[in-house]
Structure formats: C-alpha cells, structure tokens
Amino acid sequence: MTALRVAGLSVQIERYIDDHFPGVVACVLTDADGKRHAFTEKVPVLSSSDLRADSSYPKPGYIGCVIEHEWLDAAGRKLVQVNTEQPWGITSVSGVTVFNVLDAQIIDR
C-alpha cells in the first residue's frame, strides 16, 4: 500500500460569515482550468491567523489535501490532482473533493 502524500492547498479566504466559535469564513479555490470552487469552513482549519469579522479580506489560506496524481499537460504545465476529503474531511459547497490544480498551488509538501 502506498503512503498518502499529505499537503496544503492554497485558497483565498474572501469573507467572514459567522461568529459561532471559532468563526467561519468563506474561501475559494481556483482550479487549473480557472473554475472557482467555494468552501465554507472554520477559521483554524484554513488559517493560523486570528481572523475576525472586522479583519480585512481577502486573506491567504490553505486546505489540507492528499496528492493523488501529478503530470504535465499538453501546454507543459505541471498539474496535481488532489483530494480534500483527507486528511480533514473538507468538501466544497457543491460537494466536490477532487480537484486538478497547478503545482504552484501546493504548499507544505
């Protein structure tokens, strides 16, 4: 069995949406094809910053993910297929957990 390759996936935190402890924010992931995927998640899951309703936005954030596959596309871009279901059980608001992103969007390998 191959070990899971856990990494961080760069997202943009766009706004604060709920004060319910520890605070909930909305963020967006833009995939390799330019499609935006929205997420709603607790602040500490996406950022180590102390984000609040009166913080200025957007802010950088990250989602934990597992790297499933890497390849070069026809344009020579290094792409990475990630799954956000592991390690933290994160799903986009539309229920998607698998995304093709640019290698540059992967942090904390």
Short mmCIF file of C-alpha atoms in Angstrom, two decimals:
data_model
loop_
_atom_site.label_atom_id
_atom_site.label_comp_id
_atom_site.label_asym_id
_atom_site.label_seq_id
_atom_site.Cartn_x
_atom_site.Cartn_y
_atom_site.Cartn_z
CA MET A 1 0.00 0.00 0.00
CA THR A 2 1.33 3.45 -0.96
CA ALA A 3 1.56 6.06 1.79
CA LEU A 4 -0.67 9.10 1.43
CA ARG A 5 1.12 12.28 0.41
CA VAL A 6 -0.47 14.98 2.54
CA ALA A 7 -0.01 18.62 1.53
CA GLY A 8 -1.61 22.03 1.81
CA LEU A 9 -3.65 23.54 -0.99
CA SER A 10 -3.61 27.33 -1.36
CA VAL A 11 -7.02 29.07 -1.20
CA GLN A 12 -8.23 32.65 -0.89
CA ILE A 13 -10.31 33.49 2.17
CA GLU A 14 -12.84 36.03 0.91
CA ARG A 15 -15.04 36.91 3.86
CA TYR A 16 -16.05 36.17 7.43
CA ILE A 17 -19.54 34.70 7.59
CA ASP A 18 -20.30 33.52 11.14
CA ASP A 19 -19.14 34.38 14.66
CA HIS A 20 -20.07 30.96 16.02
CA PHE A 21 -16.92 29.81 17.83
CA PRO A 22 -14.25 29.60 16.45
CA GLY A 23 -15.51 31.67 13.50
CA VAL A 24 -16.48 30.59 10.00
CA VAL A 25 -15.19 32.02 6.72
CA ALA A 26 -15.87 31.59 3.01
CA CYS A 27 -12.96 30.78 0.74
CA VAL A 28 -12.35 29.98 -2.91
CA LEU A 29 -10.07 27.58 -4.75
CA THR A 30 -9.41 28.30 -8.42
CA ASP A 31 -8.52 25.08 -10.24
CA ALA A 32 -6.13 24.61 -13.17
CA ASP A 33 -8.92 25.37 -15.65
CA GLY A 34 -9.83 28.65 -13.92
CA LYS A 35 -13.03 27.31 -12.33
CA ARG A 36 -13.78 28.68 -8.86
CA HIS A 37 -14.82 26.29 -6.09
CA ALA A 38 -16.37 27.74 -2.92
CA PHE A 39 -15.82 26.38 0.59
CA THR A 40 -17.23 27.32 3.99
CA GLU A 41 -15.02 26.30 6.90
CA LYS A 42 -13.88 27.17 10.42
CA VAL A 43 -11.09 29.75 10.63
CA PRO A 44 -8.49 27.48 12.34
CA VAL A 45 -8.91 24.86 9.59
CA LEU A 46 -7.91 27.38 6.89
CA SER A 47 -5.51 29.75 8.60
CA SER A 48 -3.27 30.20 11.63
CA SER A 49 -4.21 33.90 11.67
CA ASP A 50 -6.73 35.30 14.14
CA LEU A 51 -9.38 36.22 11.56
CA ARG A 52 -12.48 38.13 12.65
CA ALA A 53 -15.43 39.89 11.08
CA ASP A 54 -13.51 43.19 11.16
CA SER A 55 -10.35 41.76 9.53
CA SER A 56 -9.55 42.97 6.03
CA TYR A 57 -10.18 40.44 3.25
CA PRO A 58 -9.13 38.64 1.09
CA LYS A 59 -6.53 36.68 3.05
CA PRO A 60 -4.43 33.67 2.04
CA GLY A 61 -5.43 30.31 3.46
CA TYR A 62 -4.89 26.61 2.92
CA ILE A 63 -6.83 23.37 2.90
CA GLY A 64 -5.29 20.04 3.83
CA CYS A 65 -5.32 17.58 0.96
CA VAL A 66 -3.88 14.33 -0.32
CA ILE A 67 -1.92 14.33 -3.58
CA GLU A 68 -3.32 11.62 -5.83
CA HIS A 69 -1.54 12.21 -9.12
CA GLU A 70 0.93 14.58 -10.84
CA TRP A 71 1.51 15.10 -14.56
CA LEU A 72 2.41 17.60 -17.30
CA ASP A 73 -0.44 18.76 -19.52
CA ALA A 74 -0.19 19.45 -23.27
CA ALA A 75 0.87 23.04 -22.53
CA GLY A 76 3.72 21.83 -20.31
CA ARG A 77 2.08 22.90 -17.04
CA LYS A 78 2.73 20.70 -14.02
CA LEU A 79 -0.69 19.67 -12.70
CA VAL A 80 -1.62 17.92 -9.48
CA GLN A 81 -4.81 16.03 -8.68
CA VAL A 82 -5.69 16.49 -5.03
CA ASN A 83 -8.41 15.16 -2.75
CA THR A 84 -9.58 17.36 0.13
CA GLU A 85 -11.63 14.63 1.79
CA GLN A 86 -8.46 13.58 3.60
CA PRO A 87 -6.97 14.48 6.00
CA TRP A 88 -9.63 16.90 7.34
CA GLY A 89 -12.87 15.90 5.56
CA ILE A 90 -13.25 19.16 3.60
CA THR A 91 -15.80 19.35 0.78
CA SER A 92 -16.69 22.29 -1.47
CA VAL A 93 -20.17 23.77 -1.04
CA SER A 94 -21.18 21.84 -4.18
CA GLY A 95 -19.89 18.53 -2.73
CA VAL A 96 -16.64 18.22 -4.72
CA THR A 97 -13.48 16.83 -3.08
CA VAL A 98 -11.20 16.07 -6.08
CA PHE A 99 -9.54 18.94 -7.95
CA ASN A 100 -6.89 19.40 -10.64
CA VAL A 101 -4.68 22.33 -9.66
CA LEU A 102 -1.40 23.90 -10.70
CA ASP A 103 1.66 22.60 -8.87
CA ALA A 104 2.31 26.15 -7.62
CA GLN A 105 -0.91 25.96 -5.59
CA ILE A 106 0.51 23.14 -3.45
CA ILE A 107 2.21 24.20 -0.22
CA ASP A 108 3.69 22.27 2.71
CA ARG A 109 4.70 19.14 0.80
#
